[in-house]
């Protein structure tokens, strides 16, 4: 009765559950696990994981590795792209013990493909926001800084910005801080790399819209003294550059 109830509970879970013994033989799999892995309990029970998934790459064999290393794993989104499988799985392995001795391991897994793709879409949107170079006039452009700069892959953003400046043949770039109200040491470090890289390309850097608190933090940061112009507002910076053009 207890075993039947346990099986019913497992089969009602929204995640897949698979258990193996110390020889990596399947001892249990629930209904959701069967659906995700596209196999049946009848064909899986008692079989070795290396027999059931003979072509699986080593990087997806987390439950087997848990037996081997006796270390549990927790992965939010693991690429599961091999053979007939094309998805992202959440993975959480646990060691199974009986009276203190390890007798096997189990893995809880779920299809997080939709969630992962949505996260990637949002990240791509943030990266696009962070590389928004707006052409103005006569080789002059505006780069409005975005607060999400700390949330994205900065090396990618830096490469994109430098490539855009080169493609647009920009001589003067206004970096506008109007939407930035707080800068931590991480963002200061990124700005340092950004400004130095732009300056080394021969582009004149003009800074606008910096708040008093940011200015104080700027002075106290490790950003080296670079040849830049500072203006309290974007409008003032634009007026100055317009006069230069004239």
Short mmCIF file of the C-alpha atoms (twelve columns), coordinates in Angstrom:
data_MODEL
# 
_entry.id   MODEL 
# 
loop_
_atom_site.group_PDB 
_atom_site.id 
_atom_site.type_symbol 
_atom_site.label_atom_id 
_atom_site.label_alt_id 
_atom_site.label_comp_id 
_atom_site.label_asym_id 
_atom_site.label_seq_id 
_atom_site.Cartn_x 
_atom_site.Cartn_y 
_atom_site.Cartn_z 
_atom_site.pdbx_PDB_model_num 
ATOM 1   C CA . UNK A 1   0.000  0.000  0.000   1 
ATOM 2   C CA . UNK A 2   2.801  2.394  0.953   1 
ATOM 3   C CA . UNK A 3   4.676  1.676  -2.299  1 
ATOM 4   C CA . UNK A 4   1.519  2.250  -4.356  1 
ATOM 5   C CA . UNK A 5   0.866  5.579  -2.619  1 
ATOM 6   C CA . UNK A 6   4.474  6.642  -3.163  1 
ATOM 7   C CA . UNK A 7   4.197  5.861  -6.869  1 
ATOM 8   C CA . UNK A 8   0.953  7.840  -7.127  1 
ATOM 9   C CA . UNK A 9   2.581  10.833 -5.433  1 
ATOM 10  C CA . UNK A 10  5.578  10.665 -7.784  1 
ATOM 11  C CA . UNK A 11  3.333  10.427 -10.840 1 
ATOM 12  C CA . UNK A 12  1.440  13.559 -9.815  1 
ATOM 13  C CA . UNK A 13  4.567  15.697 -9.628  1 
ATOM 14  C CA . UNK A 14  5.031  18.316 -12.349 1 
ATOM 15  C CA . UNK A 15  8.745  17.498 -12.570 1 
ATOM 16  C CA . UNK A 16  10.523 14.363 -13.680 1 
ATOM 17  C CA . UNK A 17  12.104 12.100 -11.061 1 
ATOM 18  C CA . UNK A 18  14.576 9.325  -11.801 1 
ATOM 19  C CA . UNK A 19  16.512 7.210  -9.294  1 
ATOM 20  C CA . UNK A 20  19.486 4.905  -9.804  1 
ATOM 21  C CA . UNK A 21  21.477 2.519  -7.636  1 
ATOM 22  C CA . UNK A 22  25.243 2.498  -7.110  1 
ATOM 23  C CA . UNK A 23  25.707 0.664  -10.413 1 
ATOM 24  C CA . UNK A 24  23.765 3.411  -12.223 1 
ATOM 25  C CA . UNK A 25  20.804 1.094  -12.861 1 
ATOM 26  C CA . UNK A 26  17.388 2.745  -12.944 1 
ATOM 27  C CA . UNK A 27  15.335 1.905  -9.864  1 
ATOM 28  C CA . UNK A 28  12.498 4.404  -10.300 1 
ATOM 29  C CA . UNK A 29  11.112 6.894  -12.806 1 
ATOM 30  C CA . UNK A 30  7.823  8.774  -12.628 1 
ATOM 31  C CA . UNK A 31  5.344  9.578  -15.390 1 
ATOM 32  C CA . UNK A 32  6.684  13.083 -16.039 1 
ATOM 33  C CA . UNK A 33  10.186 11.647 -16.262 1 
ATOM 34  C CA . UNK A 34  9.014  9.124  -18.859 1 
ATOM 35  C CA . UNK A 35  7.485  11.909 -20.956 1 
ATOM 36  C CA . UNK A 36  10.520 14.177 -20.791 1 
ATOM 37  C CA . UNK A 37  13.013 11.422 -21.578 1 
ATOM 38  C CA . UNK A 38  10.685 9.727  -24.081 1 
ATOM 39  C CA . UNK A 39  10.907 6.239  -22.590 1 
ATOM 40  C CA . UNK A 40  8.719  3.877  -20.578 1 
ATOM 41  C CA . UNK A 41  9.164  2.633  -17.046 1 
ATOM 42  C CA . UNK A 42  8.975  -0.971 -18.265 1 
ATOM 43  C CA . UNK A 43  11.936 -0.454 -20.577 1 
ATOM 44  C CA . UNK A 44  13.914 1.653  -18.108 1 
ATOM 45  C CA . UNK A 45  13.744 -0.187 -14.774 1 
ATOM 46  C CA . UNK A 46  16.825 -2.267 -14.106 1 
ATOM 47  C CA . UNK A 47  18.678 -0.880 -17.116 1 
ATOM 48  C CA . UNK A 48  21.995 0.929  -16.835 1 
ATOM 49  C CA . UNK A 49  21.956 4.648  -17.632 1 
ATOM 50  C CA . UNK A 50  24.883 3.982  -19.951 1 
ATOM 51  C CA . UNK A 51  22.748 1.460  -21.843 1 
ATOM 52  C CA . UNK A 52  19.600 3.588  -21.973 1 
ATOM 53  C CA . UNK A 53  21.493 6.713  -23.015 1 
ATOM 54  C CA . UNK A 54  24.557 5.257  -24.697 1 
ATOM 55  C CA . UNK A 55  25.186 8.325  -26.872 1 
ATOM 56  C CA . UNK A 56  24.622 10.946 -24.166 1 
ATOM 57  C CA . UNK A 57  27.524 13.423 -23.854 1 
ATOM 58  C CA . UNK A 58  29.421 13.410 -20.580 1 
ATOM 59  C CA . UNK A 59  28.302 16.937 -19.672 1 
ATOM 60  C CA . UNK A 60  24.663 15.832 -19.213 1 
ATOM 61  C CA . UNK A 61  25.381 12.766 -17.036 1 
ATOM 62  C CA . UNK A 62  24.856 14.552 -13.732 1 
ATOM 63  C CA . UNK A 63  23.098 11.812 -11.783 1 
ATOM 64  C CA . UNK A 64  25.751 9.269  -12.779 1 
ATOM 65  C CA . UNK A 65  28.453 11.757 -11.763 1 
ATOM 66  C CA . UNK A 66  26.716 12.214 -8.413  1 
ATOM 67  C CA . UNK A 67  27.275 8.507  -7.724  1 
ATOM 68  C CA . UNK A 68  30.882 8.733  -8.884  1 
ATOM 69  C CA . UNK A 69  31.863 11.896 -6.974  1 
ATOM 70  C CA . UNK A 70  29.285 11.723 -4.155  1 
ATOM 71  C CA . UNK A 71  28.592 15.411 -4.809  1 
ATOM 72  C CA . UNK A 72  25.097 16.727 -5.481  1 
ATOM 73  C CA . UNK A 73  24.329 19.107 -8.347  1 
ATOM 74  C CA . UNK A 74  21.844 21.939 -8.821  1 
ATOM 75  C CA . UNK A 75  21.584 23.601 -12.257 1 
ATOM 76  C CA . UNK A 76  18.860 26.113 -13.143 1 
ATOM 77  C CA . UNK A 77  19.023 25.569 -16.912 1 
ATOM 78  C CA . UNK A 78  21.165 22.875 -18.526 1 
ATOM 79  C CA . UNK A 79  21.371 22.591 -22.327 1 
ATOM 80  C CA . UNK A 80  20.013 19.156 -23.244 1 
ATOM 81  C CA . UNK A 81  20.677 19.057 -26.962 1 
ATOM 82  C CA . UNK A 82  21.702 15.671 -28.229 1 
ATOM 83  C CA . UNK A 83  20.091 12.894 -30.239 1 
ATOM 84  C CA . UNK A 84  16.326 13.375 -30.269 1 
ATOM 85  C CA . UNK A 85  16.384 15.857 -27.381 1 
ATOM 86  C CA . UNK A 86  16.277 19.619 -27.862 1 
ATOM 87  C CA . UNK A 87  15.452 21.441 -24.630 1 
ATOM 88  C CA . UNK A 88  16.788 23.039 -21.468 1 
ATOM 89  C CA . UNK A 89  16.351 21.135 -18.214 1 
ATOM 90  C CA . UNK A 90  16.536 22.191 -14.605 1 
ATOM 91  C CA . UNK A 91  18.616 19.587 -12.781 1 
ATOM 92  C CA . UNK A 92  18.868 18.769 -9.084  1 
ATOM 93  C CA . UNK A 93  20.596 15.579 -7.951  1 
ATOM 94  C CA . UNK A 94  20.524 14.053 -4.476  1 
ATOM 95  C CA . UNK A 95  22.357 11.135 -2.906  1 
ATOM 96  C CA . UNK A 96  20.155 8.364  -1.497  1 
ATOM 97  C CA . UNK A 97  21.186 6.806  1.797   1 
ATOM 98  C CA . UNK A 98  20.067 3.810  3.825   1 
ATOM 99  C CA . UNK A 99  21.227 3.802  7.445   1 
ATOM 100 C CA . UNK A 100 23.944 6.273  6.552   1 
ATOM 101 C CA . UNK A 101 25.288 4.359  3.556   1 
ATOM 102 C CA . UNK A 102 24.943 5.675  0.008   1 
ATOM 103 C CA . UNK A 103 22.710 3.315  -1.956  1 
ATOM 104 C CA . UNK A 104 22.090 5.408  -5.037  1 
ATOM 105 C CA . UNK A 105 21.117 8.827  -6.317  1 
ATOM 106 C CA . UNK A 106 18.091 10.575 -7.727  1 
ATOM 107 C CA . UNK A 107 17.591 13.482 -10.056 1 
ATOM 108 C CA . UNK A 108 14.696 15.919 -10.241 1 
ATOM 109 C CA . UNK A 109 14.400 17.550 -13.657 1 
ATOM 110 C CA . UNK A 110 11.973 19.794 -15.487 1 
ATOM 111 C CA . UNK A 111 11.622 21.365 -18.913 1 
ATOM 112 C CA . UNK A 112 12.558 25.049 -18.531 1 
ATOM 113 C CA . UNK A 113 13.011 25.742 -22.250 1 
ATOM 114 C CA . UNK A 114 10.267 28.377 -22.356 1 
ATOM 115 C CA . UNK A 115 11.594 30.150 -19.268 1 
ATOM 116 C CA . UNK A 116 15.179 30.035 -20.560 1 
ATOM 117 C CA . UNK A 117 14.224 31.430 -23.976 1 
ATOM 118 C CA . UNK A 118 12.234 34.246 -22.343 1 
ATOM 119 C CA . UNK A 119 15.225 35.090 -20.146 1 
ATOM 120 C CA . UNK A 120 17.478 35.161 -23.208 1 
ATOM 121 C CA . UNK A 121 14.992 37.438 -24.985 1 
ATOM 122 C CA . UNK A 122 15.008 39.857 -22.048 1 
ATOM 123 C CA . UNK A 123 18.807 39.775 -21.867 1 
ATOM 124 C CA . UNK A 124 19.022 40.492 -25.597 1 
ATOM 125 C CA . UNK A 125 16.649 43.423 -25.127 1 
ATOM 126 C CA . UNK A 126 18.804 44.796 -22.303 1 
ATOM 127 C CA . UNK A 127 21.953 44.389 -24.388 1 
ATOM 128 C CA . UNK A 128 20.283 46.233 -27.269 1 
ATOM 129 C CA . UNK A 129 19.387 49.061 -24.875 1 
ATOM 130 C CA . UNK A 130 23.006 49.202 -23.700 1 
ATOM 131 C CA . UNK A 131 24.441 49.616 -27.207 1 
ATOM 132 C CA . UNK A 132 22.003 52.239 -28.453 1 
ATOM 133 C CA . UNK A 133 24.252 54.725 -30.273 1 
ATOM 134 C CA . UNK A 134 22.139 57.580 -31.685 1 
ATOM 135 C CA . UNK A 135 23.671 59.516 -34.615 1 
ATOM 136 C CA . UNK A 136 23.187 63.283 -34.312 1 
ATOM 137 C CA . UNK A 137 25.112 65.301 -36.886 1 
ATOM 138 C CA . UNK A 138 28.537 65.633 -38.521 1 
ATOM 139 C CA . UNK A 139 30.150 62.505 -37.006 1 
ATOM 140 C CA . UNK A 140 28.633 63.207 -33.594 1 
ATOM 141 C CA . UNK A 141 26.564 60.646 -31.686 1 
ATOM 142 C CA . UNK A 142 24.767 60.192 -28.379 1 
ATOM 143 C CA . UNK A 143 25.186 57.209 -26.066 1 
ATOM 144 C CA . UNK A 144 22.532 57.301 -23.299 1 
ATOM 145 C CA . UNK A 145 23.774 55.150 -20.418 1 
ATOM 146 C CA . UNK A 146 21.262 52.619 -19.080 1 
ATOM 147 C CA . UNK A 147 21.048 51.358 -15.461 1 
ATOM 148 C CA . UNK A 148 20.902 47.765 -16.757 1 
ATOM 149 C CA . UNK A 149 24.535 48.017 -17.882 1 
ATOM 150 C CA . UNK A 150 25.551 46.050 -14.786 1 
ATOM 151 C CA . UNK A 151 23.127 43.229 -15.656 1 
ATOM 152 C CA . UNK A 152 24.524 42.236 -19.051 1 
ATOM 153 C CA . UNK A 153 27.684 40.744 -20.527 1 
ATOM 154 C CA . UNK A 154 29.842 43.863 -20.573 1 
ATOM 155 C CA . UNK A 155 32.540 42.452 -22.866 1 
ATOM 156 C CA . UNK A 156 29.852 41.883 -25.510 1 
ATOM 157 C CA . UNK A 157 28.421 45.380 -24.968 1 
ATOM 158 C CA . UNK A 158 31.882 46.964 -25.193 1 
ATOM 159 C CA . UNK A 159 32.654 45.180 -28.469 1 
ATOM 160 C CA . UNK A 160 29.297 46.212 -29.934 1 
ATOM 161 C CA . UNK A 161 29.753 49.873 -28.957 1 
ATOM 162 C CA . UNK A 162 33.284 50.093 -30.384 1 
ATOM 163 C CA . UNK A 163 32.221 48.379 -33.610 1 
ATOM 164 C CA . UNK A 164 29.256 50.736 -34.013 1 
ATOM 165 C CA . UNK A 165 31.425 53.812 -33.461 1 
ATOM 166 C CA . UNK A 166 33.871 52.588 -36.100 1 
ATOM 167 C CA . UNK A 167 31.106 51.745 -38.589 1 
ATOM 168 C CA . UNK A 168 29.415 55.126 -38.055 1 
ATOM 169 C CA . UNK A 169 32.778 56.955 -38.323 1 
ATOM 170 C CA . UNK A 170 32.090 58.923 -35.124 1 
ATOM 171 C CA . UNK A 171 34.500 61.670 -33.991 1 
ATOM 172 C CA . UNK A 172 32.594 62.914 -30.910 1 
ATOM 173 C CA . UNK A 173 30.448 60.863 -28.529 1 
ATOM 174 C CA . UNK A 174 28.202 62.266 -25.809 1 
ATOM 175 C CA . UNK A 175 27.853 59.800 -22.926 1 
ATOM 176 C CA . UNK A 176 24.711 60.882 -21.110 1 
ATOM 177 C CA . UNK A 177 24.209 59.980 -17.432 1 
ATOM 178 C CA . UNK A 178 20.698 61.455 -17.094 1 
ATOM 179 C CA . UNK A 179 19.059 58.118 -16.192 1 
ATOM 180 C CA . UNK A 180 21.852 57.015 -13.823 1 
ATOM 181 C CA . UNK A 181 21.225 57.781 -10.145 1 
ATOM 182 C CA . UNK A 182 23.672 55.397 -8.512  1 
ATOM 183 C CA . UNK A 183 27.006 53.911 -9.548  1 
ATOM 184 C CA . UNK A 184 28.814 51.179 -7.652  1 
ATOM 185 C CA . UNK A 185 32.451 50.177 -8.067  1 
ATOM 186 C CA . UNK A 186 31.483 47.534 -10.642 1 
ATOM 187 C CA . UNK A 187 29.869 50.090 -12.957 1 
ATOM 188 C CA . UNK A 188 32.719 52.553 -12.402 1 
ATOM 189 C CA . UNK A 189 35.162 49.866 -13.522 1 
ATOM 190 C CA . UNK A 190 33.104 49.168 -16.638 1 
ATOM 191 C CA . UNK A 191 32.859 52.865 -17.474 1 
ATOM 192 C CA . UNK A 192 36.608 53.168 -17.046 1 
ATOM 193 C CA . UNK A 193 37.202 50.444 -19.634 1 
ATOM 194 C CA . UNK A 194 34.549 51.887 -21.933 1 
ATOM 195 C CA . UNK A 195 35.884 55.462 -21.886 1 
ATOM 196 C CA . UNK A 196 39.512 54.405 -22.246 1 
ATOM 197 C CA . UNK A 197 38.647 52.178 -25.211 1 
ATOM 198 C CA . UNK A 198 36.634 54.912 -26.937 1 
ATOM 199 C CA . UNK A 199 39.378 57.494 -26.322 1 
ATOM 200 C CA . UNK A 200 42.045 55.173 -27.733 1 
ATOM 201 C CA . UNK A 201 39.987 55.026 -30.934 1 
ATOM 202 C CA . UNK A 202 40.476 58.774 -31.284 1 
ATOM 203 C CA . UNK A 203 36.874 59.611 -30.408 1 
ATOM 204 C CA . UNK A 204 36.265 62.723 -28.306 1 
ATOM 205 C CA . UNK A 205 34.236 61.829 -25.196 1 
ATOM 206 C CA . UNK A 206 31.761 64.348 -23.801 1 
ATOM 207 C CA . UNK A 207 29.940 63.566 -20.542 1 
ATOM 208 C CA . UNK A 208 26.542 65.073 -19.721 1 
ATOM 209 C CA . UNK A 209 23.811 64.821 -17.100 1 
ATOM 210 C CA . UNK A 210 25.949 63.612 -14.208 1 
ATOM 211 C CA . UNK A 211 24.270 64.000 -10.798 1 
ATOM 212 C CA . UNK A 212 26.222 65.600 -7.891  1 
ATOM 213 C CA . UNK A 213 26.469 62.282 -6.017  1 
ATOM 214 C CA . UNK A 214 27.839 60.599 -9.127  1 
ATOM 215 C CA . UNK A 215 30.369 63.380 -9.635  1 
ATOM 216 C CA . UNK A 216 31.613 62.873 -6.081  1 
ATOM 217 C CA . UNK A 217 31.909 59.142 -6.655  1 
ATOM 218 C CA . UNK A 218 33.688 59.747 -9.954  1 
ATOM 219 C CA . UNK A 219 36.357 61.859 -8.238  1 
ATOM 220 C CA . UNK A 220 36.845 59.146 -5.605  1 
ATOM 221 C CA . UNK A 221 37.048 56.335 -8.162  1 
ATOM 222 C CA . UNK A 222 40.103 54.910 -9.904  1 
ATOM 223 C CA . UNK A 223 39.110 56.274 -13.299 1 
ATOM 224 C CA . UNK A 224 42.272 57.877 -14.689 1 
ATOM 225 C CA . UNK A 225 42.343 61.483 -15.808 1 
ATOM 226 C CA . UNK A 226 41.270 61.449 -19.436 1 
ATOM 227 C CA . UNK A 227 40.684 64.331 -21.775 1 
ATOM 228 C CA . UNK A 228 36.915 64.726 -21.493 1 
ATOM 229 C CA . UNK A 229 34.419 67.550 -21.414 1 
ATOM 230 C CA . UNK A 230 31.709 67.599 -18.735 1 
ATOM 231 C CA . UNK A 231 28.339 69.351 -18.992 1 
ATOM 232 C CA . UNK A 232 25.507 69.460 -16.482 1 
ATOM 233 C CA . UNK A 233 22.871 68.635 -19.084 1 
ATOM 234 C CA . UNK A 234 22.581 66.985 -22.463 1 
ATOM 235 C CA . UNK A 235 21.259 70.247 -23.900 1 
ATOM 236 C CA . UNK A 236 24.430 72.103 -22.853 1 
ATOM 237 C CA . UNK A 237 26.609 69.407 -24.398 1 
ATOM 238 C CA . UNK A 238 24.677 69.585 -27.669 1 
ATOM 239 C CA . UNK A 239 24.969 73.388 -27.803 1 
ATOM 240 C CA . UNK A 240 28.728 73.191 -27.272 1 
ATOM 241 C CA . UNK A 241 29.256 70.623 -30.017 1 
ATOM 242 C CA . UNK A 242 26.991 72.546 -32.396 1 
ATOM 243 C CA . UNK A 243 29.209 75.615 -31.956 1 
ATOM 244 C CA . UNK A 244 32.287 73.486 -32.647 1 
ATOM 245 C CA . UNK A 245 30.742 72.337 -35.911 1 
ATOM 246 C CA . UNK A 246 30.052 75.921 -36.924 1 
# 
